[in-house]
Short mmCIF file of C-alpha atoms in Angstrom, two decimals:
data_model
loop_
_atom_site.label_atom_id
_atom_site.label_comp_id
_atom_site.label_asym_id
_atom_site.label_seq_id
_atom_site.Cartn_x
_atom_site.Cartn_y
_atom_site.Cartn_z
CA MET T 458 0.00 0.00 0.00
CA ASN T 459 1.17 3.52 -0.75
CA ALA T 460 1.52 4.98 2.75
CA GLU T 461 0.76 8.51 1.59
CA ALA T 462 -2.25 8.12 -0.74
CA ARG T 463 -4.73 5.33 -1.35
CA VAL T 464 -5.79 4.90 -4.98
CA ILE T 465 -8.44 2.18 -5.29
CA ALA T 466 -9.42 1.14 -8.82
CA LEU T 467 -12.90 -0.07 -9.69
CA PHE T 468 -12.68 -3.37 -11.56
CA LEU T 469 -15.20 -4.82 -14.05
CA PRO T 470 -15.44 -8.66 -14.09
CA GLN T 471 -17.18 -8.75 -17.51
CA TYR T 472 -14.46 -10.37 -19.62
CA HIS T 473 -15.50 -14.02 -19.59
CA PRO T 474 -18.58 -15.80 -20.95
CA ILE T 475 -21.58 -16.49 -18.73
CA PRO T 476 -24.87 -18.28 -19.61
CA GLU T 477 -26.92 -15.09 -19.19
CA ASN T 478 -24.80 -13.14 -21.69
CA ASP T 479 -24.93 -16.11 -24.07
CA GLU T 480 -28.73 -15.90 -23.93
CA TRP T 481 -28.94 -12.11 -24.28
CA TRP T 482 -26.18 -11.38 -26.80
CA GLY T 483 -25.09 -14.66 -28.36
CA ARG T 484 -22.89 -17.59 -27.44
CA GLY T 485 -19.46 -16.65 -26.12
CA PHE T 486 -20.25 -12.96 -25.61
CA THR T 487 -17.91 -10.82 -23.52
CA GLU T 488 -17.51 -7.05 -23.37
CA TRP T 489 -14.66 -7.30 -25.90
CA MET T 490 -17.27 -7.80 -28.63
CA HIS T 491 -18.65 -4.31 -28.05
CA VAL T 492 -15.12 -2.91 -27.92
CA VAL T 493 -13.95 -4.25 -31.30
CA LYS T 494 -17.17 -3.30 -33.11
CA ALA T 495 -16.94 0.40 -32.22
CA ARG T 496 -16.36 2.82 -35.10
CA PRO T 497 -15.19 6.47 -35.14
CA LEU T 498 -18.04 8.98 -35.18
CA PHE T 499 -16.08 12.05 -36.29
CA ARG T 500 -12.65 13.01 -37.61
CA GLY T 501 -9.99 12.34 -35.01
CA HIS T 502 -12.19 10.03 -32.94
CA VAL T 503 -10.03 7.07 -31.89
CA GLN T 504 -12.21 3.96 -32.13
CA PRO T 505 -12.00 1.06 -31.71
CA LYS T 506 -9.68 0.96 -28.69
CA TYR T 507 -7.29 -1.99 -28.73
CA PRO T 508 -5.55 -3.43 -25.67
CA ALA T 509 -1.77 -3.71 -25.79
CA ASP T 510 0.21 -5.63 -23.16
CA LEU T 511 -2.63 -7.80 -21.83
CA GLY T 512 -4.45 -8.40 -25.11
CA PHE T 513 -8.09 -9.47 -25.31
CA TYR T 514 -7.89 -11.39 -22.08
CA ASP T 515 -10.19 -13.87 -20.35
CA LEU T 516 -10.54 -13.25 -16.61
CA ARG T 517 -10.89 -16.98 -15.94
CA VAL T 518 -7.15 -17.28 -16.59
CA PRO T 519 -5.10 -16.87 -13.38
CA GLU T 520 -2.04 -15.55 -15.23
CA VAL T 521 -4.13 -12.64 -16.56
CA ARG T 522 -5.23 -11.64 -13.08
CA GLU T 523 -1.64 -11.82 -11.83
CA LYS T 524 -0.42 -9.59 -14.66
CA GLN T 525 -3.16 -7.06 -13.92
CA ALA T 526 -2.21 -6.96 -10.26
CA ALA T 527 1.49 -6.59 -11.10
CA LEU T 528 0.77 -3.63 -13.39
CA ALA T 529 -1.43 -1.97 -10.80
CA ARG T 530 1.03 -2.50 -7.94
CA GLU T 531 3.98 -1.22 -9.98
CA HIS T 532 2.18 2.04 -10.73
CA GLY T 533 0.84 2.80 -7.26
CA VAL T 534 -2.68 1.38 -7.18
CA GLU T 535 -3.41 0.08 -3.69
CA GLY T 536 -6.00 -2.47 -4.75
CA PHE T 537 -8.96 -3.43 -6.92
CA CYS T 538 -12.57 -2.77 -5.97
CA TYR T 539 -14.43 -5.57 -7.76
CA TRP T 540 -17.97 -4.90 -8.92
CA HIS T 541 -20.14 -7.50 -7.18
CA TYR T 542 -23.57 -8.43 -8.59
CA TRP T 543 -25.93 -9.78 -5.92
CA LEU T 544 -29.37 -9.55 -7.50
CA GLY T 545 -31.33 -10.92 -4.56
CA GLY T 546 -32.32 -14.42 -3.57
CA GLY T 547 -28.68 -15.45 -3.66
CA ARG T 548 -28.41 -14.82 -7.40
CA ARG T 549 -25.00 -13.56 -8.50
CA LEU T 550 -23.67 -12.66 -11.95
CA LEU T 551 -20.10 -12.38 -13.24
CA ASP T 552 -18.90 -13.83 -9.97
CA ARG T 553 -16.27 -16.30 -11.17
CA PRO T 554 -13.21 -13.99 -11.44
CA PHE T 555 -13.53 -12.68 -7.89
CA GLN T 556 -14.48 -16.07 -6.50
CA ASP T 557 -11.33 -17.52 -8.07
CA VAL T 558 -9.25 -14.74 -6.51
CA LEU T 559 -10.84 -15.42 -3.14
CA ASP T 560 -10.53 -19.20 -3.29
CA SER T 561 -7.01 -19.38 -4.70
CA GLY T 562 -5.35 -16.58 -2.71
CA ILE T 563 -3.86 -15.37 -6.01
CA PRO T 564 -2.96 -12.69 -6.86
CA ASP T 565 -1.59 -11.49 -3.55
CA PHE T 566 -3.02 -8.01 -4.11
CA PRO T 567 -5.48 -6.01 -1.98
CA PHE T 568 -9.15 -5.93 -2.92
CA CYS T 569 -12.59 -4.88 -1.74
CA LEU T 570 -16.13 -5.28 -3.07
CA ALA T 571 -18.57 -2.85 -4.67
CA TRP T 572 -22.19 -3.96 -4.69
CA ALA T 573 -23.54 -3.02 -8.13
CA ASN T 574 -27.18 -3.06 -7.01
CA HIS T 575 -28.92 -2.17 -10.25
CA ASP T 576 -31.16 -3.76 -12.86
CA TRP T 577 -29.50 -5.05 -16.01
CA LYS T 578 -31.21 -3.40 -18.99
CA GLY T 579 -30.59 -3.71 -22.69
CA ASN T 580 -30.32 0.03 -23.28
CA ALA T 581 -27.11 0.12 -21.21
CA PHE T 582 -25.58 -1.91 -24.04
CA GLY T 583 -27.13 -0.04 -26.97
CA ALA T 584 -30.15 -2.37 -27.32
CA ASP T 585 -33.80 -1.81 -26.39
CA ARG T 586 -34.92 -1.07 -22.84
CA ARG T 587 -35.93 -4.65 -22.05
CA LEU T 588 -35.20 -5.82 -18.54
CA LEU T 589 -32.51 -8.49 -18.67
CA ALA T 590 -32.10 -9.16 -14.95
CA GLU T 591 -33.90 -7.44 -12.10
CA GLN T 592 -32.24 -6.27 -8.90
CA THR T 593 -34.47 -7.41 -6.05
CA TYR T 594 -34.50 -7.03 -2.27
CA PRO T 595 -36.42 -10.06 -0.93
CA GLY T 596 -36.00 -9.16 2.72
CA TRP T 597 -33.95 -9.76 5.84
CA GLN T 598 -33.17 -13.39 5.18
CA ASP T 599 -31.56 -12.36 1.91
CA HIS T 600 -29.63 -9.56 3.64
CA GLN T 601 -28.35 -12.19 6.07
CA ALA T 602 -27.29 -14.49 3.21
CA HIS T 603 -25.64 -11.58 1.42
CA PHE T 604 -23.68 -10.64 4.51
CA ASP T 605 -22.59 -14.24 4.99
CA PHE T 606 -21.05 -14.14 1.53
CA LEU T 607 -19.44 -10.75 2.16
CA ALA T 608 -18.01 -11.92 5.48
CA GLY T 609 -16.02 -14.59 3.65
CA ALA T 610 -14.32 -11.84 1.65
CA PHE T 611 -13.93 -9.52 4.67
CA SER T 612 -12.02 -12.28 6.48
CA ASP T 613 -9.34 -12.43 3.79
CA SER T 614 -6.04 -10.81 4.82
CA ARG T 615 -5.95 -8.99 1.46
CA TYR T 616 -9.24 -7.21 2.05
CA ILE T 617 -8.92 -3.39 2.05
CA ARG T 618 -9.73 -1.73 5.36
CA VAL T 619 -10.19 1.79 6.68
CA ASP T 620 -9.23 2.21 10.33
CA GLY T 621 -9.25 -1.58 10.54
CA LYS T 622 -12.81 -1.89 9.15
CA PRO T 623 -13.56 -3.69 5.87
CA LEU T 624 -14.48 -1.22 3.11
CA LEU T 625 -17.76 -1.97 1.34
CA TYR T 626 -18.83 0.16 -1.62
CA ILE T 627 -22.50 0.47 -2.60
CA TYR T 628 -23.52 1.76 -6.03
CA LYS T 629 -27.10 2.81 -5.26
CA PRO T 630 -27.79 3.18 -1.53
CA HIS T 631 -30.99 5.07 -2.32
CA SER T 632 -32.40 1.99 -4.11
CA ILE T 633 -32.16 -0.26 -1.04
CA PRO T 634 -35.45 -0.30 0.89
CA ASP T 635 -34.85 0.98 4.42
CA CYS T 636 -31.15 1.27 3.65
CA LYS T 637 -30.11 2.64 7.02
CA ARG T 638 -31.62 -0.33 8.88
CA VAL T 639 -29.92 -2.74 6.46
CA MET T 640 -26.55 -1.11 7.08
CA GLU T 641 -27.14 -1.24 10.84
CA PHE T 642 -28.08 -4.92 10.51
CA TRP T 643 -24.86 -5.64 8.63
CA ARG T 644 -22.79 -3.75 11.20
CA THR T 645 -24.37 -5.84 13.96
CA LEU T 646 -23.55 -9.02 12.05
CA ALA T 647 -20.01 -7.74 11.45
CA SER T 648 -19.52 -7.17 15.17
CA LYS T 649 -20.81 -10.66 15.98
CA ALA T 650 -18.40 -12.06 13.37
CA GLY T 651 -15.48 -10.38 15.10
CA PHE T 652 -14.91 -7.44 12.76
CA PRO T 653 -14.29 -4.01 14.32
CA GLY T 654 -17.08 -2.57 12.19
CA LEU T 655 -17.62 -1.73 8.53
CA HIS T 656 -16.59 1.28 6.47
CA ILE T 657 -19.48 1.67 4.02
CA VAL T 658 -19.05 4.03 1.06
CA GLY T 659 -22.03 5.07 -1.07
CA GLU T 660 -22.05 6.46 -4.57
CA ALA T 661 -24.18 9.39 -5.73
CA VAL T 662 -25.39 10.35 -2.26
CA PRO T 663 -25.11 13.97 -1.04
CA ARG T 664 -22.74 14.22 1.91
CA LYS T 665 -25.48 15.76 4.07
CA ARG T 666 -27.45 12.50 3.70
CA VAL T 667 -24.67 10.11 4.70
CA GLU T 668 -26.34 9.32 8.03
CA ASP T 669 -29.78 8.96 6.40
CA PHE T 670 -28.50 5.93 4.49
CA GLY T 671 -26.32 4.54 7.26
CA LEU T 672 -23.10 5.26 5.38
CA ASP T 673 -19.64 6.25 6.57
CA ALA T 674 -18.52 8.10 3.45
CA VAL T 675 -19.49 8.99 -0.10
CA HIS T 676 -17.71 8.64 -3.42
CA MET T 677 -18.11 11.82 -5.47
CA THR T 678 -18.59 10.63 -9.09
CA MET T 679 -18.95 14.01 -10.75
CA HIS T 680 -17.90 12.76 -14.20
CA ARG T 681 -21.45 11.49 -14.74
CA ARG T 682 -22.93 14.98 -14.40
CA ILE T 683 -22.58 15.82 -18.07
CA ASP T 684 -24.91 18.83 -17.90
CA TYR T 685 -22.22 20.94 -16.27
CA LEU T 686 -20.13 20.65 -19.45
CA ARG T 687 -22.76 21.80 -21.92
CA PRO T 688 -22.26 25.55 -21.47
CA VAL T 689 -18.49 25.07 -21.72
CA CYS T 690 -18.73 23.04 -24.91
CA ARG T 691 -21.62 25.01 -26.37
CA LYS T 692 -23.59 21.86 -27.07
CA GLU T 693 -26.84 23.75 -26.75
CA TRP T 694 -25.96 25.75 -29.90
CA VAL T 695 -25.69 22.52 -31.88
CA GLU T 696 -29.00 21.27 -30.49
CA SER T 697 -30.72 24.56 -31.33
CA ALA T 698 -29.45 24.52 -34.92
CA ALA T 699 -30.51 20.89 -35.34
CA SER T 700 -33.98 21.70 -34.00
CA ILE T 701 -34.41 24.49 -36.54
CA LEU T 702 -33.33 22.25 -39.41
CA ARG T 703 -35.72 19.51 -38.32
CA SER T 704 -38.59 22.02 -38.20
CA LEU T 705 -37.82 22.72 -41.88
CA GLY T 706 -38.08 19.06 -42.72
CA VAL T 707 -34.35 18.40 -42.92
CA SER T 708 -33.23 15.04 -41.56
CA VAL T 709 -30.55 15.70 -38.94
CA PRO T 710 -28.99 12.98 -36.79
CA GLU T 711 -28.84 13.46 -33.05
CA PRO T 712 -25.78 15.52 -32.09
CA ILE T 713 -22.86 13.63 -30.62
CA GLN T 714 -22.07 14.46 -27.01
CA ARG T 715 -18.35 15.16 -27.16
CA PHE T 716 -16.37 17.25 -24.73
CA GLU T 717 -12.76 18.28 -24.41
CA TYR T 718 -11.14 16.31 -21.61
CA SER T 719 -9.13 19.40 -20.69
CA GLU T 720 -12.42 21.18 -19.93
CA ALA T 721 -14.10 18.18 -18.31
CA ILE T 722 -11.44 17.73 -15.65
CA LYS T 723 -11.97 21.33 -14.53
CA HIS T 724 -15.44 20.33 -13.35
CA MET T 725 -14.90 16.84 -11.97
CA LEU T 726 -13.55 17.81 -8.56
CA LYS T 727 -14.99 19.93 -5.77
CA GLU T 728 -13.13 22.82 -4.20
CA SER T 729 -12.64 20.86 -0.98
CA TYR T 730 -13.42 17.45 0.49
CA ASN T 731 -14.25 16.38 4.02
CA ILE T 732 -12.68 13.19 5.33
CA ASP T 733 -15.92 11.32 4.56
CA GLU T 734 -15.88 12.38 0.88
CA TYR T 735 -13.67 10.55 -1.60
CA PRO T 736 -12.74 12.10 -4.96
CA ASN T 737 -13.00 10.33 -8.28
CA ILE T 738 -10.31 10.31 -11.01
CA VAL T 739 -11.28 9.49 -14.59
CA PRO T 740 -8.67 8.69 -17.27
CA ASN T 741 -11.19 8.99 -20.12
CA TRP T 742 -14.88 8.54 -20.95
CA ASP T 743 -16.17 7.23 -24.29
CA THR T 744 -19.22 4.97 -24.34
CA THR T 745 -19.24 4.56 -28.14
CA PRO T 746 -18.73 0.76 -28.00
CA ARG T 747 -22.01 0.37 -26.13
CA LEU T 748 -24.12 3.29 -27.32
CA GLY T 749 -22.90 4.38 -30.76
CA ARG T 750 -24.11 7.90 -31.61
CA LYS T 751 -25.82 8.15 -28.22
CA ALA T 752 -22.45 7.94 -26.50
CA THR T 753 -20.82 10.52 -24.29
CA ILE T 754 -17.26 11.14 -25.43
CA PHE T 755 -14.28 12.94 -23.95
CA VAL T 756 -11.74 13.87 -26.62
CA ASN T 757 -7.99 14.48 -26.34
CA ALA T 758 -7.72 12.63 -23.03
CA THR T 759 -3.94 12.44 -22.97
CA PRO T 760 -1.77 10.97 -20.19
CA GLU T 761 -0.40 14.47 -19.55
CA LEU T 762 -3.87 15.87 -18.84
CA PHE T 763 -4.73 12.83 -16.74
CA GLU T 764 -1.61 13.45 -14.65
CA ALA T 765 -2.76 17.00 -13.96
CA HIS T 766 -6.18 15.64 -13.01
CA VAL T 767 -4.67 13.08 -10.62
CA ARG T 768 -2.41 15.63 -8.93
CA GLN T 769 -5.35 17.93 -8.34
CA ALA T 770 -7.39 15.08 -6.84
CA LEU T 771 -4.54 14.05 -4.56
CA SER T 772 -4.22 17.61 -3.32
CA LYS T 773 -7.85 17.44 -2.16
CA VAL T 774 -7.05 14.65 0.32
CA ALA T 775 -3.57 15.82 1.38
CA SER T 776 -4.81 17.12 4.72
CA HIS T 777 -6.79 13.99 5.61
CA PRO T 778 -5.64 11.29 8.04
CA SER T 779 -3.63 8.68 6.15
CA GLN T 780 -6.35 6.01 6.24
CA HIS T 781 -8.79 8.44 4.63
CA ARG T 782 -6.59 9.70 1.80
CA ILE T 783 -8.70 7.62 -0.56
CA VAL T 784 -9.15 8.42 -4.23
CA PHE T 785 -11.26 6.10 -6.36
CA LEU T 786 -9.99 5.43 -9.86
CA ARG T 787 -12.78 4.90 -12.35
CA ALA T 788 -11.81 2.55 -13.70
CA TRP T 789 -9.18 -0.14 -14.17
CA ASN T 790 -10.78 -1.90 -17.15
CA GLU T 791 -14.08 -0.41 -18.37
CA TRP T 792 -13.04 -0.77 -22.01
CA ALA T 793 -16.55 -0.38 -23.44
CA GLU T 794 -16.80 2.99 -21.67
CA GLY T 795 -13.33 4.07 -22.82
CA ASN T 796 -12.60 4.25 -19.13
CA TYR T 797 -9.54 2.13 -18.34
CA MET T 798 -5.95 2.20 -17.13
CA GLU T 799 -4.68 -0.95 -18.78
CA PRO T 800 -2.19 -0.39 -21.63
CA ASP T 801 -3.67 0.30 -25.05
CA GLU T 802 -2.25 0.77 -28.54
CA GLU T 803 -2.72 4.55 -28.43
CA PHE T 804 -0.80 5.44 -25.27
CA GLY T 805 0.73 2.18 -24.06
CA THR T 806 1.37 2.49 -20.33
CA GLY T 807 1.15 6.29 -20.52
CA ARG T 808 -1.73 6.70 -18.11
CA LEU T 809 -0.20 4.26 -15.64
CA GLU T 810 3.08 6.16 -15.72
CA ALA T 811 1.18 9.41 -15.19
CA LEU T 812 -0.46 7.94 -12.11
CA LYS T 813 2.87 6.70 -10.77
CA ARG T 814 4.53 10.11 -11.24
CA SER T 815 1.63 11.82 -9.50
CA LEU T 816 1.83 9.50 -6.50
CA GLU T 817 5.60 9.85 -6.25
CA ALA T 818 5.25 13.63 -6.23
CA PHE T 819 2.42 13.63 -3.66
CA ARG T 820 3.25 15.13 -0.29
CA PRO T 821 0.53 14.94 2.37
CA ASP T 822 -0.04 17.80 4.77
CA ALA T 823 1.12 15.93 7.87
CA ASN T 824 0.32 18.75 10.29
CA ALA T 825 -3.21 19.20 9.02
CA ALA T 826 -3.79 15.46 9.03
CA GLU T 827 -2.72 15.17 12.66
CA SER T 828 -4.97 18.07 13.64
CA LEU T 829 -7.92 16.29 12.05
CA LYS T 830 -7.20 13.19 14.14
CA ASP T 831 -7.31 15.31 17.26
#
């Protein structure tokens, strides 16, 4: 672990076939199929994105997972936060890669879990809005069963902790019925199981509502708030012109949502962060592989600009106690969202090297951190 800053990378376990994806998208489907089918939408648009060092890997292969961990460790990532799909009633999806990591003890690299508690819908992959798999909350017996599974991961010596407490990330706290009571129930179970507590982080929850949902901290994912970029990129002018042309009977395709990365990163961090707010760093964002012309696209997302973005994010947590100098990296391998750190043919290991340089240059405010502890 980097003793001065804690960069935790969200990790997508989508790169291996599962029966459900076979049924929905065709036999042998993995996310790579979306990635290779992407096409450029305008001059200078780099699509498709091709992996370099790791190739089109299969996460069922232990050597792949070891290489990923080695790359992450070498460049300063503390650990992976694996997306975990518990749909209710004990149903899990895409669970094999993490289960293999847990069962085998390999790679010897820190990890935690992020409960991706959402429905699976076709429109997220560029298809119709049909419901593919529903996220359900059957009740307390299911919450007990879910915790029993989580406890097996929490017990692993590799599991990431904050002040000794296992870190659990929740994608949509507001979707969990009676969320605060559920979190209290899990904390009670954690105490009975011998854990010193839980450190529960929620996404997309205002800080002032942390206690309402029974959370300990929030992850500030401001890259999803695309509206703040529209005035900067003058997208509304394009929409207005298109509307006029359509009113005259001219067929005009929907405008492409593209934004300069250099402008986007100016809006993706707050002025300041409390110790229960964790910043988000985003190397790029391009959902063309999944959504085609409906994609949101950052352009000119170079390693140099990413380095500036990382340094700014690190500065936001410099005065926090060391255990709380957490920055979430979104993401390690979201290739179909153009949102990854793994080497590609365009920049190689450029973004990883940018992260490493930023972490090596980071100097926490030791005095301020100690005052916060007091």
